[in-house]
Short mmCIF file of C-alpha atoms in Angstrom, two decimals:
data_model
loop_
_atom_site.label_atom_id
_atom_site.label_comp_id
_atom_site.label_asym_id
_atom_site.label_seq_id
_atom_site.Cartn_x
_atom_site.Cartn_y
_atom_site.Cartn_z
CA GLY E 5 0.20 -0.08 0.18
CA LEU E 6 0.84 3.41 -0.53
CA ASP E 7 1.74 5.87 2.27
CA VAL E 8 -1.04 8.15 2.85
CA GLU E 9 0.63 10.61 5.78
CA ARG E 10 0.41 14.43 5.21
CA ALA E 11 2.36 15.72 2.39
CA PRO E 12 4.96 18.34 2.97
CA ASP E 13 3.26 21.54 2.48
CA GLY E 14 3.81 22.62 -1.41
CA SER E 15 4.04 19.30 -2.78
CA VAL E 16 2.64 18.78 -6.13
CA LEU E 17 1.84 15.67 -7.96
CA VAL E 18 1.91 15.95 -11.84
CA ALA E 19 0.17 12.64 -13.66
CA ASP E 20 -0.77 12.02 -17.38
CA LEU E 21 -2.69 9.52 -18.97
CA GLU E 22 0.13 7.72 -20.64
CA VAL E 23 0.17 5.68 -18.28
CA PRO E 24 -2.96 3.08 -17.11
CA ALA E 25 -6.01 5.54 -15.90
CA VAL E 26 -6.29 3.32 -13.02
CA LEU E 27 -2.63 4.30 -11.49
CA VAL E 28 -3.53 8.23 -12.04
CA ARG E 29 -6.91 7.47 -10.17
CA ARG E 30 -4.95 5.98 -7.38
CA ALA E 31 -2.05 8.52 -7.18
CA ALA E 32 -4.32 11.24 -7.33
CA THR E 33 -6.42 10.23 -4.49
CA VAL E 34 -3.15 9.60 -2.23
CA ALA E 35 -2.57 12.79 -3.33
CA ARG E 36 -5.59 14.59 -2.03
CA ARG E 37 -5.60 12.60 1.12
CA ARG E 38 -2.20 13.75 1.88
CA GLY E 39 -3.05 17.22 0.90
CA SER E 40 -0.88 17.78 -2.10
CA THR E 41 -2.16 19.97 -5.54
CA THR E 42 -2.96 17.72 -8.19
CA VAL E 43 -1.95 18.55 -12.05
CA VAL E 44 -3.34 16.25 -14.76
CA ASP E 45 -2.26 16.44 -18.30
CA PRO E 46 -5.27 14.45 -20.10
CA ALA E 47 -2.90 13.17 -22.69
CA PHE E 48 -4.82 10.58 -23.75
CA ALA E 49 -7.81 12.25 -23.72
CA ASP E 50 -9.88 8.73 -24.45
CA ARG E 51 -8.57 7.74 -20.76
CA VAL E 52 -10.06 10.38 -18.85
CA ASP E 53 -13.19 9.92 -16.88
CA ASP E 54 -15.28 12.05 -14.54
CA GLU E 55 -13.41 10.57 -11.71
CA ILE E 56 -10.27 11.83 -13.10
CA LEU E 57 -11.40 15.22 -13.57
CA ALA E 58 -12.84 15.40 -10.11
CA LEU E 59 -9.65 14.76 -8.76
CA ALA E 60 -7.46 17.50 -10.87
CA ASP E 61 -6.82 20.95 -9.17
CA HIS E 62 -5.25 21.90 -12.08
CA LEU E 63 -6.13 20.01 -15.96
CA THR E 64 -4.27 21.04 -18.65
CA PRO E 65 -5.59 19.71 -21.55
CA ASP E 66 -4.18 20.97 -25.15
CA HIS E 67 -6.73 22.44 -27.54
CA THR E 68 -7.17 19.23 -29.45
CA GLU E 69 -7.62 17.14 -25.76
CA ALA E 70 -10.05 19.91 -24.85
CA GLU E 71 -12.08 19.54 -28.06
CA GLN E 72 -12.27 15.90 -27.41
CA LEU E 73 -12.74 15.68 -23.99
CA THR E 74 -15.70 18.31 -24.52
CA GLY E 75 -16.99 18.08 -28.42
CA ILE E 76 -16.22 21.86 -28.57
CA ASP E 77 -14.25 23.61 -31.01
CA THR E 78 -11.40 24.59 -28.98
CA THR E 79 -9.96 26.93 -32.13
CA SER E 80 -10.81 30.48 -30.72
CA VAL E 81 -10.23 31.63 -27.12
CA GLU E 82 -14.29 31.79 -27.09
CA GLY E 83 -14.51 27.63 -27.37
CA ALA E 84 -11.28 27.29 -25.30
CA THR E 85 -13.37 29.03 -22.59
CA GLU E 86 -16.68 27.52 -23.20
CA ALA E 87 -14.66 24.17 -23.21
CA ALA E 88 -12.93 24.87 -20.05
CA GLY E 89 -16.00 26.09 -18.55
CA GLN E 90 -17.69 22.82 -19.13
CA LEU E 91 -14.59 20.58 -17.86
CA ARG E 92 -14.81 22.88 -14.62
CA GLY E 93 -18.73 21.87 -14.66
CA ARG E 94 -17.29 18.33 -14.30
CA GLY E 95 -15.12 18.36 -11.48
CA ALA E 96 -11.89 19.85 -12.30
CA ARG E 97 -11.12 22.73 -10.04
CA THR E 98 -9.17 24.88 -12.68
CA VAL E 99 -8.84 24.38 -16.15
CA HIS E 100 -5.93 25.27 -18.39
CA VAL E 101 -6.60 24.90 -22.30
CA LYS E 102 -3.42 25.44 -23.95
CA LEU E 103 -4.25 26.99 -27.45
CA ALA E 104 -2.84 26.50 -30.58
CA ASP E 105 -0.89 29.23 -31.36
CA GLY E 106 0.69 29.37 -27.70
CA GLY E 107 -0.91 30.69 -24.64
CA CYS E 108 -3.85 29.32 -22.77
CA VAL E 109 -7.06 30.18 -21.35
CA THR E 110 -7.22 29.49 -17.37
CA ALA E 111 -10.59 28.95 -15.45
CA THR E 112 -11.07 28.83 -12.18
CA ALA E 113 -13.57 29.84 -9.67
CA ASP E 114 -12.93 33.14 -9.53
CA GLY E 115 -13.20 33.69 -13.60
CA VAL E 116 -11.23 33.43 -16.51
CA LEU E 117 -7.91 34.54 -17.66
CA LEU E 118 -6.53 34.58 -21.31
CA VAL E 119 -2.84 34.23 -20.69
CA ALA E 120 -0.96 35.38 -23.98
CA ALA E 121 2.32 34.28 -25.29
CA PRO E 122 4.70 36.26 -27.32
CA ASP E 123 3.47 36.28 -30.82
CA ASP E 124 7.23 37.06 -32.28
CA VAL E 125 8.54 33.65 -30.97
CA PRO E 126 9.38 31.23 -33.48
CA VAL E 127 8.33 27.85 -33.18
CA VAL E 128 10.82 25.16 -33.89
CA ASP E 129 9.75 21.96 -32.27
CA THR E 130 6.80 21.61 -30.13
CA THR E 131 7.77 18.33 -28.68
CA GLY E 132 8.12 18.71 -25.08
CA ALA E 133 5.93 22.01 -24.81
CA GLY E 134 3.07 20.35 -23.08
CA ASP E 135 5.52 18.83 -20.35
CA ALA E 136 6.90 22.34 -19.78
CA PHE E 137 3.79 23.90 -19.36
CA ALA E 138 2.97 21.09 -16.70
CA GLY E 139 6.53 21.46 -15.22
CA GLY E 140 6.43 25.04 -15.07
CA LEU E 141 3.21 25.20 -13.54
CA ALA E 142 3.52 22.77 -10.86
CA THR E 143 7.17 24.16 -10.01
CA ALA E 144 5.56 27.92 -9.31
CA LEU E 145 2.69 26.16 -7.49
CA ALA E 146 4.69 24.41 -5.19
CA GLY E 147 7.07 27.17 -4.26
CA GLY E 148 3.72 29.26 -3.64
CA ALA E 149 3.04 31.56 -6.43
CA SER E 150 0.02 32.59 -7.00
CA MET E 151 -2.51 31.36 -9.83
CA ASP E 152 -1.31 34.25 -12.13
CA VAL E 153 2.11 33.77 -11.48
CA ALA E 154 1.95 30.27 -11.78
CA VAL E 155 0.25 30.46 -15.09
CA ILE E 156 2.55 32.77 -16.72
CA ARG E 157 5.56 31.07 -15.79
CA ALA E 158 3.74 27.60 -17.21
CA VAL E 159 3.15 29.52 -20.58
CA ALA E 160 6.73 30.58 -20.61
CA ALA E 161 8.32 27.40 -19.91
CA SER E 162 6.23 25.99 -22.91
CA THR E 163 7.07 29.10 -25.23
CA CYS E 164 10.90 28.57 -24.59
CA ALA E 165 10.29 24.82 -25.25
CA VAL E 166 9.04 25.56 -28.66
CA THR E 167 12.23 27.68 -29.64
CA ARG E 168 14.75 24.49 -29.61
CA TYR E 169 14.65 20.96 -30.84
CA GLY E 170 13.84 18.19 -28.39
CA SER E 171 12.24 18.31 -25.28
CA GLN E 172 14.45 18.06 -22.50
CA GLU E 173 17.34 20.04 -24.19
CA SER E 174 14.40 22.92 -25.04
CA TYR E 175 13.43 23.52 -21.36
CA PRO E 176 14.44 26.73 -20.09
CA ASP E 177 17.10 27.18 -17.13
CA ARG E 178 15.66 30.25 -14.48
CA SER E 179 17.16 33.13 -16.29
CA ARG E 180 15.52 32.32 -19.95
CA LEU E 181 12.50 31.49 -17.98
CA ARG E 182 12.32 34.74 -16.00
CA ALA E 183 13.09 36.63 -19.32
CA MET E 184 10.11 35.03 -21.12
CA ALA E 185 7.78 35.42 -18.48
CA ASP E 186 8.14 38.94 -18.75
CA ARG E 187 6.90 39.06 -21.86
CA VAL E 188 3.79 37.00 -21.43
CA ARG E 189 0.54 39.10 -21.24
CA VAL E 190 -2.58 37.89 -18.74
CA ARG E 191 -5.68 39.68 -18.94
CA PRO E 192 -9.38 38.38 -17.57
CA LEU E 193 -12.30 37.53 -19.76
CA ALA E 194 -15.48 38.54 -19.64
#
């Protein structure tokens, strides 16, 4: 059995559905009992059910996964916003729908934010961008960052990742992440 004692402050579980869903459910359940924050990347979307959604403090679908999960066309900010709202209605606490052109729509109980990546960043390779987003988000949350700061760091990390080939090789160091985060813009959506 897994140890379910209380987690240390700031602990974050990041999981995706590239492993069997039963393992994600179990890990997220244990994380919840321990008081940890859960970040769920719904890749592969066909393995996601409402039980997994209900265990997600943060759900991070890309636009294609959000469309698969909701049936809503997510090619526009409006569609991504609608999909994020539906996924919240199904149990996820905060939903970050990653947009095709970078950035994301973040829906929380307090409202919806458009987090825009710089539009002059050359896209070289998208491999690892989703993992960079989840890692940037989780690292910021574990460090006690506010929602705005956490999602800015997530978008900055994924934006940095698309500027180089490969996955791990493209992840930014702290100074590169900070410089990109300074260029990310956040605005509330009505």
